[in-house]
CSV table of N, CA and C in Angstrom, one decimal:
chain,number,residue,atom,x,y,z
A,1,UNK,N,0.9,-1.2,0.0
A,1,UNK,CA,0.0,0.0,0.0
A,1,UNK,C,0.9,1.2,0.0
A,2,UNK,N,0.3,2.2,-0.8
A,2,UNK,CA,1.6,3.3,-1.0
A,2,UNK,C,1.4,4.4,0.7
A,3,UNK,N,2.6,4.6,0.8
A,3,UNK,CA,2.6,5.7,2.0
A,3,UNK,C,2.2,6.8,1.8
A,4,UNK,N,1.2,7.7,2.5
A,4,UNK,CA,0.3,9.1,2.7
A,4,UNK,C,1.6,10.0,2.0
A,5,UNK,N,1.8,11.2,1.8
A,5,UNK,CA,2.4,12.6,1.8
A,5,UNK,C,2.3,13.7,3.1
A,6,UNK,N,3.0,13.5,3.8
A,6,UNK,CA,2.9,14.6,4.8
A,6,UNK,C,3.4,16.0,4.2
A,7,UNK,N,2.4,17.3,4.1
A,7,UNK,CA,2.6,18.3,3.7
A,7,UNK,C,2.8,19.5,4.6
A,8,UNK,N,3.6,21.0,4.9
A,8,UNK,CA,3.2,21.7,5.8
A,8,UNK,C,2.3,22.4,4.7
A,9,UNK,N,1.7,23.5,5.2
A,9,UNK,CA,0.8,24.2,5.1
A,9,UNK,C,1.8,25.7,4.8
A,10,UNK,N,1.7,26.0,3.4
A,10,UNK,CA,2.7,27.3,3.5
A,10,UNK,C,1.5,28.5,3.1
A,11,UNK,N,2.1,29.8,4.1
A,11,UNK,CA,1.0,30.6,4.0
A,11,UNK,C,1.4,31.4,2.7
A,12,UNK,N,0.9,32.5,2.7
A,12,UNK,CA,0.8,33.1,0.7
A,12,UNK,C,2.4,33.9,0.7
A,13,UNK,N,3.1,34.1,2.4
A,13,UNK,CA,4.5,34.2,2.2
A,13,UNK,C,5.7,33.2,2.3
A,14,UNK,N,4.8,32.3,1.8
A,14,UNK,CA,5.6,30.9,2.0
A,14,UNK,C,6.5,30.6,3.2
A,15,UNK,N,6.1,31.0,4.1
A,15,UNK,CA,6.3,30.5,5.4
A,15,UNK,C,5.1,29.4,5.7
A,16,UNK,N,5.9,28.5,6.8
A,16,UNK,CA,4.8,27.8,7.5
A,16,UNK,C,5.1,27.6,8.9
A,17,UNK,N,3.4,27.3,9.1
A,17,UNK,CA,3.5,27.9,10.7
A,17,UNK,C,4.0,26.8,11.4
A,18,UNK,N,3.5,25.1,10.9
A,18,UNK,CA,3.8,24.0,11.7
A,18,UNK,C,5.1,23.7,11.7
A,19,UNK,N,5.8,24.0,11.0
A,19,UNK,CA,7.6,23.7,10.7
A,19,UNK,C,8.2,24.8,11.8
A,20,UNK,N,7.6,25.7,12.0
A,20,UNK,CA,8.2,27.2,12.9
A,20,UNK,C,7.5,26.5,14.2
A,21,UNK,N,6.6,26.2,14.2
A,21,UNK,CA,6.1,25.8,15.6
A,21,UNK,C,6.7,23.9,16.0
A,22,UNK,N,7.2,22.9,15.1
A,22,UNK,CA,7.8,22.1,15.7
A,22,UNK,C,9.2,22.3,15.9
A,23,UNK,N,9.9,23.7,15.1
A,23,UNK,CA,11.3,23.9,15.6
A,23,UNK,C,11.3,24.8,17.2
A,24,UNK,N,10.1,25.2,17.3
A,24,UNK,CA,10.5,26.1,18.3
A,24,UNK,C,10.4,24.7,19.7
A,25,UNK,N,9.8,23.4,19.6
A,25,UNK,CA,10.1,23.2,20.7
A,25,UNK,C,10.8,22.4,21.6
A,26,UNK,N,10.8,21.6,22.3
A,26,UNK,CA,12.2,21.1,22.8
A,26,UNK,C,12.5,19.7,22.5
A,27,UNK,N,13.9,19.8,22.5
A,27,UNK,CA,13.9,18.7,21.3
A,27,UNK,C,13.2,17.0,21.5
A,28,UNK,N,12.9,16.4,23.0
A,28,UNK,CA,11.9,15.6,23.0
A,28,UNK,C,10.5,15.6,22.8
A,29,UNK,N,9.7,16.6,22.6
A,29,UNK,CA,9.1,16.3,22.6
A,29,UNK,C,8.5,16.7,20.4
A,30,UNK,N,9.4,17.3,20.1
A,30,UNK,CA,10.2,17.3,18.4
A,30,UNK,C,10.0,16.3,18.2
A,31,UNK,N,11.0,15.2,18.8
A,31,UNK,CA,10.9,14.1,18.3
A,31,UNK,C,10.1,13.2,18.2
A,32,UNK,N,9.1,13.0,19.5
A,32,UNK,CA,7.9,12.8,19.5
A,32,UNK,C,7.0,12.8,18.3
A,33,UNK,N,6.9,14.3,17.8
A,33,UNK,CA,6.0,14.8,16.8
A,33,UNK,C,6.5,14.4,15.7
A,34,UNK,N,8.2,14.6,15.7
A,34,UNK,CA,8.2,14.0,13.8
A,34,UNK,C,8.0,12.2,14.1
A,35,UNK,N,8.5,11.7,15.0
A,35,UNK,CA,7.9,10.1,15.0
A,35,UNK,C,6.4,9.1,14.6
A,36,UNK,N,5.7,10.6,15.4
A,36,UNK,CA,4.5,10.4,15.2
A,36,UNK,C,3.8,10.6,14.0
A,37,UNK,N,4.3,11.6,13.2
A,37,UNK,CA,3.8,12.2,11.9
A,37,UNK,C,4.9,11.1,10.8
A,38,UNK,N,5.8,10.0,11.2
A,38,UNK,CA,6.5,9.3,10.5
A,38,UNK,C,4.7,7.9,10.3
A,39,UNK,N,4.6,7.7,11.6
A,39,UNK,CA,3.4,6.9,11.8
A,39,UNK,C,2.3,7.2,10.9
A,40,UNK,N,2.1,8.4,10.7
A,40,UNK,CA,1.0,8.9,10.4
A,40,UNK,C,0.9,9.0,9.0
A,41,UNK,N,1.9,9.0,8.1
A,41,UNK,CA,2.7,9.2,7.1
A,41,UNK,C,2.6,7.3,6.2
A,42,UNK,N,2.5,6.6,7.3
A,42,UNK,CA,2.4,4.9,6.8
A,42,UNK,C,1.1,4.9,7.0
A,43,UNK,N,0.5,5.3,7.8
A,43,UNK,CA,-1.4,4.4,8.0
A,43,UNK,C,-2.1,5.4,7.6
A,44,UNK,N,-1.8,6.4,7.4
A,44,UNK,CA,-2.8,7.7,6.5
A,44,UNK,C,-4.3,7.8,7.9
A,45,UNK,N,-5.2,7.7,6.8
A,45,UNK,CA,-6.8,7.3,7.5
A,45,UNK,C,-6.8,6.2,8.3
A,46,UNK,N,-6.1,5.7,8.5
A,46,UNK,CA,-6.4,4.1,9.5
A,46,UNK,C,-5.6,4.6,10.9
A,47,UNK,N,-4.7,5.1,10.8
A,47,UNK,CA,-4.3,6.0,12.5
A,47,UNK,C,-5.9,5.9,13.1
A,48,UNK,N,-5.6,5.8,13.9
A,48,UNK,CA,-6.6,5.9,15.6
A,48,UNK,C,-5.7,6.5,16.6
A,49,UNK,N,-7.0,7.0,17.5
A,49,UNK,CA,-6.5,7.1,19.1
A,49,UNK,C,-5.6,6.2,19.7
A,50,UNK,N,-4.7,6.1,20.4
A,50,UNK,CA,-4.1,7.6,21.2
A,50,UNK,C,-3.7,8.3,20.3
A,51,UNK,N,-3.3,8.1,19.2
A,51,UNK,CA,-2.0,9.1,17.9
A,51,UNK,C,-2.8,9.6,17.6
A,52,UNK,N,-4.0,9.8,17.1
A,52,UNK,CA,-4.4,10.5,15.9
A,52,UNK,C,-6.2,10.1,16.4
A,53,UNK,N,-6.9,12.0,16.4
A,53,UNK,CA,-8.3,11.6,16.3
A,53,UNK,C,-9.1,12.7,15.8
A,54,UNK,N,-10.5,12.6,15.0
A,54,UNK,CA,-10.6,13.0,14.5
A,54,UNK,C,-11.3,14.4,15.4
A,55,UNK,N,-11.4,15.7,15.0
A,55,UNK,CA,-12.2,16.6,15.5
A,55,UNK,C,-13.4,16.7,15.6
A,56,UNK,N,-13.4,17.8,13.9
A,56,UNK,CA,-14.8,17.7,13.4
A,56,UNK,C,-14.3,18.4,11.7
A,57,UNK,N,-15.2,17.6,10.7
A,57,UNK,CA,-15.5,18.4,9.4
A,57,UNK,C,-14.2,18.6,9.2
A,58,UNK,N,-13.5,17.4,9.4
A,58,UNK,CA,-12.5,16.9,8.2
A,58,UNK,C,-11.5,17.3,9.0
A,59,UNK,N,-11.0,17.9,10.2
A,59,UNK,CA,-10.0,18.1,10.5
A,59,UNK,C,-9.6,16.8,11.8
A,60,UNK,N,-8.5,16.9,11.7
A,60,UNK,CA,-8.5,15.5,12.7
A,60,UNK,C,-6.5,16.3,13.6
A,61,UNK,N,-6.5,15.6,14.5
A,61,UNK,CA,-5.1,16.2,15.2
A,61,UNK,C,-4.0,15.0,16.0
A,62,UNK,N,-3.4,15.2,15.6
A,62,UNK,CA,-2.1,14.3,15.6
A,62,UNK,C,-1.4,14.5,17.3
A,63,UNK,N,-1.4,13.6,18.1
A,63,UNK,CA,-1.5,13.5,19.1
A,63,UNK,C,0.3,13.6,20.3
A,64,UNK,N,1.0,14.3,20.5
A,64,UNK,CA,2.4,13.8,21.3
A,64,UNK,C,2.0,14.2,22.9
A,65,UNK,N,2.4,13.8,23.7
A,65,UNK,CA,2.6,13.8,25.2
A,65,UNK,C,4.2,13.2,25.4
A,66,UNK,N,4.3,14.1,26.6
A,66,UNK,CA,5.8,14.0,27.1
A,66,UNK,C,5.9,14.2,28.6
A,67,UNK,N,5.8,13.4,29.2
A,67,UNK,CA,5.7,14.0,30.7
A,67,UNK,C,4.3,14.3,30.7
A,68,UNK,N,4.3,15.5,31.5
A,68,UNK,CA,2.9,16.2,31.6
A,68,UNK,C,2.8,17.3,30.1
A,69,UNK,N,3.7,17.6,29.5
A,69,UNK,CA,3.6,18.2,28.2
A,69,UNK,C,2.5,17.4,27.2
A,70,UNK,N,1.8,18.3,26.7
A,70,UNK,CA,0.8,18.1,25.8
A,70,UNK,C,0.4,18.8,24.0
A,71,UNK,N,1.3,18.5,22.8
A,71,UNK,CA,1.3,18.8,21.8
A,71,UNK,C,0.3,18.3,21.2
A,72,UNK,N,-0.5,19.4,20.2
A,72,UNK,CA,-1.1,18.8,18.8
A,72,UNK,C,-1.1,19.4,18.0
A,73,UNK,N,-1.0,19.1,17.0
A,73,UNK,CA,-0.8,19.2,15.3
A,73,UNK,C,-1.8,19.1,14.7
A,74,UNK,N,-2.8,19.9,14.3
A,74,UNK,CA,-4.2,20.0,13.0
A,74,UNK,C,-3.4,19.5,11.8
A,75,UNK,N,-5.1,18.6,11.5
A,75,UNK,CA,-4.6,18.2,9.8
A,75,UNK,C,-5.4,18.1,8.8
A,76,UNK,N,-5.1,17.9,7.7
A,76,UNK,CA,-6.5,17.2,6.8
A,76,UNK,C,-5.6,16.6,5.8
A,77,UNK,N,-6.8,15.7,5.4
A,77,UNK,CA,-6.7,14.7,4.1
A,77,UNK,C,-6.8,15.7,2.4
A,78,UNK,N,-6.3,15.6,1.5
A,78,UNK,CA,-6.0,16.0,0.4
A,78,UNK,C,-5.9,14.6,-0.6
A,79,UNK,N,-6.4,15.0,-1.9
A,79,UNK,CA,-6.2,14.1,-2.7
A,79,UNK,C,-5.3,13.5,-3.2
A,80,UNK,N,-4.9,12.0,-3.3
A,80,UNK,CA,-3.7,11.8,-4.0
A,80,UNK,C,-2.7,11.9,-2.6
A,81,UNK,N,-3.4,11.2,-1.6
A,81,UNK,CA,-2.6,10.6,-0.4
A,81,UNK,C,-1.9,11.9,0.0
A,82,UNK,N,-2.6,12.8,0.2
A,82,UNK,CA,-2.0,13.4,1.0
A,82,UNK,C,-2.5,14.5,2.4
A,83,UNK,N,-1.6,14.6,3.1
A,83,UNK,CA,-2.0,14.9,4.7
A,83,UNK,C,-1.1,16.7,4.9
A,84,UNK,N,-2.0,17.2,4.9
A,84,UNK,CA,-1.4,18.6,4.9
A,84,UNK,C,-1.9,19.7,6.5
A,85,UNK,N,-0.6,19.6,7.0
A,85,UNK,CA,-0.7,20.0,8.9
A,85,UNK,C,-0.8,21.2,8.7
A,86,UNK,N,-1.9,21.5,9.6
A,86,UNK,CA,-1.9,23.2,8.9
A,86,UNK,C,-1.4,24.2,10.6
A,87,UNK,N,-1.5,23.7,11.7
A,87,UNK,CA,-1.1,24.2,13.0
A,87,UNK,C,-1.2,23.4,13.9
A,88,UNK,N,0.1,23.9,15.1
A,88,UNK,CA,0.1,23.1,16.3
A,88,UNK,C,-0.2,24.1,17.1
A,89,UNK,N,-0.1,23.6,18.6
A,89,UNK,CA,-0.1,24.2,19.5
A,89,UNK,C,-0.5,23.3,20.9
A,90,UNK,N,0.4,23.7,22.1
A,90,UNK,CA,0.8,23.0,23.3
A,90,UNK,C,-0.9,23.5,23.9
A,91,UNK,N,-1.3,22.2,24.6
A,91,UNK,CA,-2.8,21.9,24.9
A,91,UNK,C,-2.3,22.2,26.2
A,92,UNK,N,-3.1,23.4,27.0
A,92,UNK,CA,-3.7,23.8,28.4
A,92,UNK,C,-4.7,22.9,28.6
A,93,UNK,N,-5.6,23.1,27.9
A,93,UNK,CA,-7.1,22.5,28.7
A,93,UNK,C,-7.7,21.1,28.3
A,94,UNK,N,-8.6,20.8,28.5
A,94,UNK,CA,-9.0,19.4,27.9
A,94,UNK,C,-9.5,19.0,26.3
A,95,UNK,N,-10.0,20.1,26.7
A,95,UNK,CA,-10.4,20.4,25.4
A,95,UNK,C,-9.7,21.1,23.8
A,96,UNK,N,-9.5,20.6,22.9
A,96,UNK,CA,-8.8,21.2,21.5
A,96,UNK,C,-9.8,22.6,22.1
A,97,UNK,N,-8.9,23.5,21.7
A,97,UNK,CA,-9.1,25.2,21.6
A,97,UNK,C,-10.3,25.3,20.4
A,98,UNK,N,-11.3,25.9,20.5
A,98,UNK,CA,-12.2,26.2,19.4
A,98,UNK,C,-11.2,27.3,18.7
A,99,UNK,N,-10.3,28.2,18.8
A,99,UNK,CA,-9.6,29.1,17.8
A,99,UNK,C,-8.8,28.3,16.8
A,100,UNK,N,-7.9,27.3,17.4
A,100,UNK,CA,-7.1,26.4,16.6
A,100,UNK,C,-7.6,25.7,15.8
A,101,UNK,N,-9.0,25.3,15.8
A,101,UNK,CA,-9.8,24.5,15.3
A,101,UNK,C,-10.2,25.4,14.1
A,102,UNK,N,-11.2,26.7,14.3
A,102,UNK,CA,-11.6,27.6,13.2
A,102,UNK,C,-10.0,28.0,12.5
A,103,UNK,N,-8.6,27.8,12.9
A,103,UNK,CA,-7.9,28.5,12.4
A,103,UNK,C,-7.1,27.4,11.0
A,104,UNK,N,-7.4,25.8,11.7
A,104,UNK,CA,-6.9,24.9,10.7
A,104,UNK,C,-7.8,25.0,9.3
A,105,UNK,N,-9.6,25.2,9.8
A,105,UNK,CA,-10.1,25.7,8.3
A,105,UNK,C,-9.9,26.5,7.5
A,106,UNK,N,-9.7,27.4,8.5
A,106,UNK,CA,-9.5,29.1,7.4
A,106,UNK,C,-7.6,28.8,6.7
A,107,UNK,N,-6.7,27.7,7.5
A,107,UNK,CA,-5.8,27.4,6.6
A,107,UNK,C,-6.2,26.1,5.4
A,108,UNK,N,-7.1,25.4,5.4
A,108,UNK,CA,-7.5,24.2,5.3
A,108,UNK,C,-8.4,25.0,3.6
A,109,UNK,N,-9.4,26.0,3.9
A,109,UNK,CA,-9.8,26.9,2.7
A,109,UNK,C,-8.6,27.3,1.7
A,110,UNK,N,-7.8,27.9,2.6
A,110,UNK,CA,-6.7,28.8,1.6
A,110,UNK,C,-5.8,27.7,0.9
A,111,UNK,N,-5.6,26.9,1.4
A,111,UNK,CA,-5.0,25.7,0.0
A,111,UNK,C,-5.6,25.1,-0.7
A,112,UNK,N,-7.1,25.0,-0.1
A,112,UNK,CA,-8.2,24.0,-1.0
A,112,UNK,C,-8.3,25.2,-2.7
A,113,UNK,N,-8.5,26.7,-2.0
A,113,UNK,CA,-8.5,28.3,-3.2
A,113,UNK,C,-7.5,27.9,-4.0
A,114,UNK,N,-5.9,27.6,-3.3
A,114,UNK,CA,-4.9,28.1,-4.2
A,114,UNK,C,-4.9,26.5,-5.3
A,115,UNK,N,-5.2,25.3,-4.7
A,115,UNK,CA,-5.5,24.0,-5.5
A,115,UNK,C,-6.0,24.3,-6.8
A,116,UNK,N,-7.3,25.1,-7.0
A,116,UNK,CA,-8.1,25.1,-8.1
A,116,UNK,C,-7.5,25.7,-9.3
């Protein structure tokens, strides 16, 4: 079975935010996240919980813990096997952030625009 495409998400200055956001953090729990996105990268759609669960309306979040440290990574599916992370961010509460969530779509829109 062919392996997924892990993509970042580059904004219209061709920066990206999840590449700036897994360098900024420390290098275990880095590693964590590229191991996991290595995983995630082999089982595409078939990842499950604990690694990988879905949100809502297509966005789903990629899961690391380190100690008491709590990372996740927004994603979505793209055609032609591929998985395009559009933001992370270190989890406070129990709950995924409803801003991080509106903010994976409004990046999740802007590549779906630039696709056509």
């Amino acid at each position: 079975m062919p392996q997924f495409t892990v993509e970042f998400f580059e904004d219209t200055n061709g920066e990206s935010p999840v590449e700036d956001f897994l360098l900024s953090l420390d290098i275990k729990m880095r590693a964590k996240l590229l191991g996991l996105l290595q995983i995630l990268q082999e089982k595409g759609n078939l990842l499950r919980e604990p690694y990988s669960k879905h949100i809502n309306d297509g966005i789903f979040e990629i899961r690391g813990k380190v100690g008491s440290d709590i990372t996740r990574v927004l994603y979505f599916f793209y055609y032609d096997k591929k998985i395009i992370l559009t933001n992370g961010f270190i989890k406070k509460t129990d709950k995924t952030p409803v801003n991080e969530v509106k903010l994976a779509k409004i990046r999740r829109k802007a590549y779906l625009d630039r696709m056509k």
